[in-house]
Amino acid sequence: MKRTLAGLAAIFALVMVAPASAEDVKAGDLVISQVWTRATPNGAKIGGGYLTIENKGTTPDRLVGGSGDVAGKIEVHEMAMDNGVMKMRPLDKGLTIEPGKTVKLAPGGYHLMMFDLKAQLKQGDKVPVTLEFEKAGKVTVSLDVQGVGAQAPGGDDHSGHMDMKKM
């Protein structure tokens, strides 16, 4: 009886842990996690995508772009403050992920810019997109659609602040 209870407890522990790690996607030496986007109003033509990329390898890799049925075009962008003015620009050469480092794409900083949205992004949906890396190649992930003003997955929809990185 004790052995059966111990076995059930072990299985329960594994099941409870699995969802947290199941969302991580491995691509070569890269681990991609916390992949999400914000809901959009009906008729919106642009949206942002956010995620965390960890490079566990010994050489740099670069996120160079993306694609997906949800949008006509997906680019890697940077938002930053420049002399008190918020500016957004595409990273034409992509975003480097140095070995042993983690890069976070989040509101107010690096992000995926989705142009010509084909449909409204609705809270609770999962939206597949394909990321393209210089070395790791193409990797499909699902953006978890959070609330309109979300600052992070499962976060407050109305926090109203952005962390701007200096340009």
mmCIF file of C-alpha atoms in Angstrom:
data_model
loop_
_atom_site.group_PDB
_atom_site.id
_atom_site.type_symbol
_atom_site.label_atom_id
_atom_site.label_comp_id
_atom_site.label_asym_id
_atom_site.label_seq_id
_atom_site.Cartn_x
_atom_site.Cartn_y
_atom_site.Cartn_z
ATOM 1 C CA MET A 1 0.000 0.000 0.000
ATOM 2 C CA LYS A 2 2.824 2.402 0.903
ATOM 3 C CA ARG A 3 4.588 1.580 -2.366
ATOM 4 C CA THR A 4 1.405 2.285 -4.352
ATOM 5 C CA LEU A 5 0.903 5.627 -2.588
ATOM 6 C CA ALA A 6 4.540 6.577 -3.177
ATOM 7 C CA GLY A 7 4.181 5.678 -6.867
ATOM 8 C CA LEU A 8 1.005 7.714 -7.214
ATOM 9 C CA ALA A 9 2.653 10.645 -5.447
ATOM 10 C CA ALA A 10 5.600 10.481 -7.879
ATOM 11 C CA ILE A 11 3.292 10.376 -10.906
ATOM 12 C CA PHE A 12 1.254 13.290 -9.527
ATOM 13 C CA ALA A 13 4.450 15.313 -9.015
ATOM 14 C CA LEU A 14 5.549 14.662 -12.607
ATOM 15 C CA VAL A 15 2.154 15.646 -13.992
ATOM 16 C CA MET A 16 2.157 18.859 -11.974
ATOM 17 C CA VAL A 17 5.659 19.787 -13.216
ATOM 18 C CA ALA A 18 5.137 18.837 -16.880
ATOM 19 C CA PRO A 19 3.025 21.838 -17.975
ATOM 20 C CA ALA A 20 5.653 24.328 -16.789
ATOM 21 C CA SER A 21 8.413 22.772 -18.876
ATOM 22 C CA ALA A 22 6.244 21.579 -21.773
ATOM 23 C CA GLU A 23 5.941 25.127 -23.114
ATOM 24 C CA ASP A 24 9.721 25.518 -23.515
ATOM 25 C CA VAL A 25 10.895 24.848 -27.056
ATOM 26 C CA LYS A 26 14.443 23.716 -27.765
ATOM 27 C CA ALA A 27 16.107 24.677 -31.054
ATOM 28 C CA GLY A 28 19.753 23.681 -31.275
ATOM 29 C CA ASP A 29 21.437 25.365 -28.292
ATOM 30 C CA LEU A 30 18.514 27.753 -27.779
ATOM 31 C CA VAL A 31 15.650 27.380 -25.286
ATOM 32 C CA ILE A 32 12.585 29.492 -26.097
ATOM 33 C CA SER A 33 10.059 30.131 -23.321
ATOM 34 C CA GLN A 34 7.295 32.502 -22.156
ATOM 35 C CA VAL A 35 5.935 32.966 -25.697
ATOM 36 C CA TRP A 36 2.938 35.326 -25.724
ATOM 37 C CA THR A 37 1.124 38.225 -27.361
ATOM 38 C CA ARG A 38 -1.631 40.670 -26.472
ATOM 39 C CA ALA A 39 -5.243 40.522 -27.615
ATOM 40 C CA THR A 40 -6.065 43.065 -30.323
ATOM 41 C CA PRO A 41 -9.195 45.061 -31.051
ATOM 42 C CA ASN A 42 -11.282 43.876 -33.992
ATOM 43 C CA GLY A 43 -9.820 45.307 -37.201
ATOM 44 C CA ALA A 44 -6.316 45.919 -35.800
ATOM 45 C CA LYS A 45 -3.614 45.374 -38.401
ATOM 46 C CA ILE A 46 -0.558 45.107 -36.140
ATOM 47 C CA GLY A 47 0.402 43.166 -33.033
ATOM 48 C CA GLY A 48 3.464 42.375 -30.946
ATOM 49 C CA GLY A 49 5.006 39.084 -29.938
ATOM 50 C CA TYR A 50 7.086 38.456 -26.822
ATOM 51 C CA LEU A 51 9.313 35.615 -25.633
ATOM 52 C CA THR A 52 12.490 34.679 -23.827
ATOM 53 C CA ILE A 53 15.462 33.059 -25.593
ATOM 54 C CA GLU A 54 18.298 31.415 -23.679
ATOM 55 C CA ASN A 55 21.494 30.389 -25.481
ATOM 56 C CA LYS A 56 22.974 27.335 -23.717
ATOM 57 C CA GLY A 57 25.659 26.875 -26.382
ATOM 58 C CA THR A 58 29.161 28.223 -26.912
ATOM 59 C CA THR A 59 28.506 30.298 -30.049
ATOM 60 C CA PRO A 60 26.117 33.191 -30.687
ATOM 61 C CA ASP A 61 22.943 32.791 -32.706
ATOM 62 C CA ARG A 62 20.671 35.441 -34.172
ATOM 63 C CA LEU A 63 16.880 35.782 -34.401
ATOM 64 C CA VAL A 64 16.467 37.154 -37.920
ATOM 65 C CA GLY A 65 12.697 37.077 -38.431
ATOM 66 C CA GLY A 66 9.505 35.125 -38.379
ATOM 67 C CA SER A 67 6.426 34.120 -40.300
ATOM 68 C CA GLY A 68 2.951 32.779 -39.693
ATOM 69 C CA ASP A 69 -0.533 32.539 -41.131
ATOM 70 C CA VAL A 70 -1.658 35.171 -38.601
ATOM 71 C CA ALA A 71 0.239 38.030 -40.285
ATOM 72 C CA GLY A 72 1.459 39.187 -43.666
ATOM 73 C CA LYS A 73 4.918 39.908 -42.250
ATOM 74 C CA ILE A 74 6.751 39.387 -38.935
ATOM 75 C CA GLU A 75 9.896 41.381 -38.109
ATOM 76 C CA VAL A 76 12.215 41.700 -35.117
ATOM 77 C CA HIS A 77 11.949 45.230 -33.667
ATOM 78 C CA GLU A 78 13.430 47.335 -30.904
ATOM 79 C CA MET A 79 11.636 50.024 -28.937
ATOM 80 C CA ALA A 80 13.835 52.459 -27.020
ATOM 81 C CA MET A 81 14.016 55.987 -25.654
ATOM 82 C CA ASP A 82 16.167 58.385 -27.692
ATOM 83 C CA ASN A 83 16.559 61.861 -26.139
ATOM 84 C CA GLY A 84 13.179 61.532 -24.410
ATOM 85 C CA VAL A 85 11.392 60.285 -27.539
ATOM 86 C CA MET A 86 10.151 56.720 -27.802
ATOM 87 C CA LYS A 87 11.300 55.206 -31.088
ATOM 88 C CA MET A 88 10.690 51.845 -32.687
ATOM 89 C CA ARG A 89 12.815 50.374 -35.435
ATOM 90 C CA PRO A 90 13.327 47.034 -37.163
ATOM 91 C CA LEU A 91 16.562 45.195 -36.436
ATOM 92 C CA ASP A 92 17.588 44.583 -40.037
ATOM 93 C CA LYS A 93 20.458 42.291 -39.006
ATOM 94 C CA GLY A 94 18.376 40.505 -36.376
ATOM 95 C CA LEU A 95 18.843 40.120 -32.628
ATOM 96 C CA THR A 96 21.989 38.377 -31.365
ATOM 97 C CA ILE A 97 21.721 35.893 -28.503
ATOM 98 C CA GLU A 98 25.222 35.534 -27.054
ATOM 99 C CA PRO A 99 26.359 32.175 -25.615
ATOM 100 C CA GLY A 100 25.390 31.724 -21.973
ATOM 101 C CA LYS A 101 22.999 34.712 -22.146
ATOM 102 C CA THR A 102 19.236 35.159 -22.067
ATOM 103 C CA VAL A 103 17.414 37.742 -24.188
ATOM 104 C CA LYS A 104 13.882 38.777 -23.304
ATOM 105 C CA LEU A 105 11.508 40.186 -25.917
ATOM 106 C CA ALA A 106 8.965 42.208 -23.913
ATOM 107 C CA PRO A 107 6.760 45.298 -24.135
ATOM 108 C CA GLY A 108 8.896 48.442 -24.292
ATOM 109 C CA GLY A 109 12.007 46.699 -25.656
ATOM 110 C CA TYR A 110 12.815 44.024 -28.204
ATOM 111 C CA HIS A 111 9.721 42.383 -29.696
ATOM 112 C CA LEU A 112 8.257 40.688 -32.742
ATOM 113 C CA MET A 113 6.204 43.086 -34.872
ATOM 114 C CA MET A 114 3.355 41.384 -36.718
ATOM 115 C CA PHE A 115 2.061 43.394 -39.682
ATOM 116 C CA ASP A 116 -1.148 42.936 -41.684
ATOM 117 C CA LEU A 117 -2.894 40.731 -39.115
ATOM 118 C CA LYS A 118 -5.308 38.346 -40.832
ATOM 119 C CA ALA A 119 -7.589 37.971 -37.786
ATOM 120 C CA GLN A 120 -8.219 39.452 -34.372
ATOM 121 C CA LEU A 121 -5.987 38.050 -31.605
ATOM 122 C CA LYS A 122 -8.405 36.921 -28.873
ATOM 123 C CA GLN A 123 -7.492 36.392 -25.235
ATOM 124 C CA GLY A 124 -7.087 32.684 -24.470
ATOM 125 C CA ASP A 125 -6.170 31.701 -28.046
ATOM 126 C CA LYS A 126 -2.850 30.164 -29.112
ATOM 127 C CA VAL A 127 -1.340 31.564 -32.307
ATOM 128 C CA PRO A 128 1.365 29.540 -34.128
ATOM 129 C CA VAL A 129 4.316 31.451 -35.575
ATOM 130 C CA THR A 130 7.622 30.282 -36.990
ATOM 131 C CA LEU A 131 10.777 31.992 -35.725
ATOM 132 C CA GLU A 132 13.841 32.016 -37.946
ATOM 133 C CA PHE A 133 17.319 31.832 -36.444
ATOM 134 C CA GLU A 134 20.610 32.164 -38.283
ATOM 135 C CA LYS A 135 21.987 28.866 -36.895
ATOM 136 C CA ALA A 136 19.098 27.057 -35.184
ATOM 137 C CA GLY A 137 16.916 27.443 -38.293
ATOM 138 C CA LYS A 138 13.120 27.634 -38.288
ATOM 139 C CA VAL A 139 11.249 26.895 -35.059
ATOM 140 C CA THR A 140 7.469 26.877 -34.608
ATOM 141 C CA VAL A 141 6.093 28.217 -31.315
ATOM 142 C CA SER A 142 2.594 29.201 -30.128
ATOM 143 C CA LEU A 143 1.902 32.698 -28.852
ATOM 144 C CA ASP A 144 -0.442 32.564 -25.833
ATOM 145 C CA VAL A 145 -2.850 35.492 -26.283
ATOM 146 C CA GLN A 146 -3.118 37.510 -23.048
ATOM 147 C CA GLY A 147 -5.328 40.527 -22.276
ATOM 148 C CA VAL A 148 -5.130 43.774 -24.279
ATOM 149 C CA GLY A 149 -2.805 45.624 -21.861
ATOM 150 C CA ALA A 150 -0.865 42.669 -20.452
ATOM 151 C CA GLN A 151 2.757 43.326 -19.515
ATOM 152 C CA ALA A 152 3.639 39.622 -19.116
ATOM 153 C CA PRO A 153 1.970 36.224 -19.421
ATOM 154 C CA GLY A 154 -0.777 35.991 -16.819
ATOM 155 C CA GLY A 155 0.087 39.510 -15.641
ATOM 156 C CA ASP A 156 -1.991 42.566 -14.850
ATOM 157 C CA ASP A 157 -3.762 43.830 -17.966
ATOM 158 C CA HIS A 158 -3.656 47.462 -16.858
ATOM 159 C CA SER A 159 -0.260 48.062 -15.270
ATOM 160 C CA GLY A 160 0.367 51.012 -17.587
ATOM 161 C CA HIS A 161 4.161 51.084 -17.347
ATOM 162 C CA MET A 162 6.869 50.173 -19.809
ATOM 163 C CA ASP A 163 10.576 49.676 -19.161
ATOM 164 C CA MET A 164 12.427 51.502 -21.895
ATOM 165 C CA LYS A 165 15.982 50.639 -22.717
ATOM 166 C CA LYS A 166 18.407 53.438 -23.626
ATOM 167 C CA MET A 167 19.220 53.659 -27.304
#
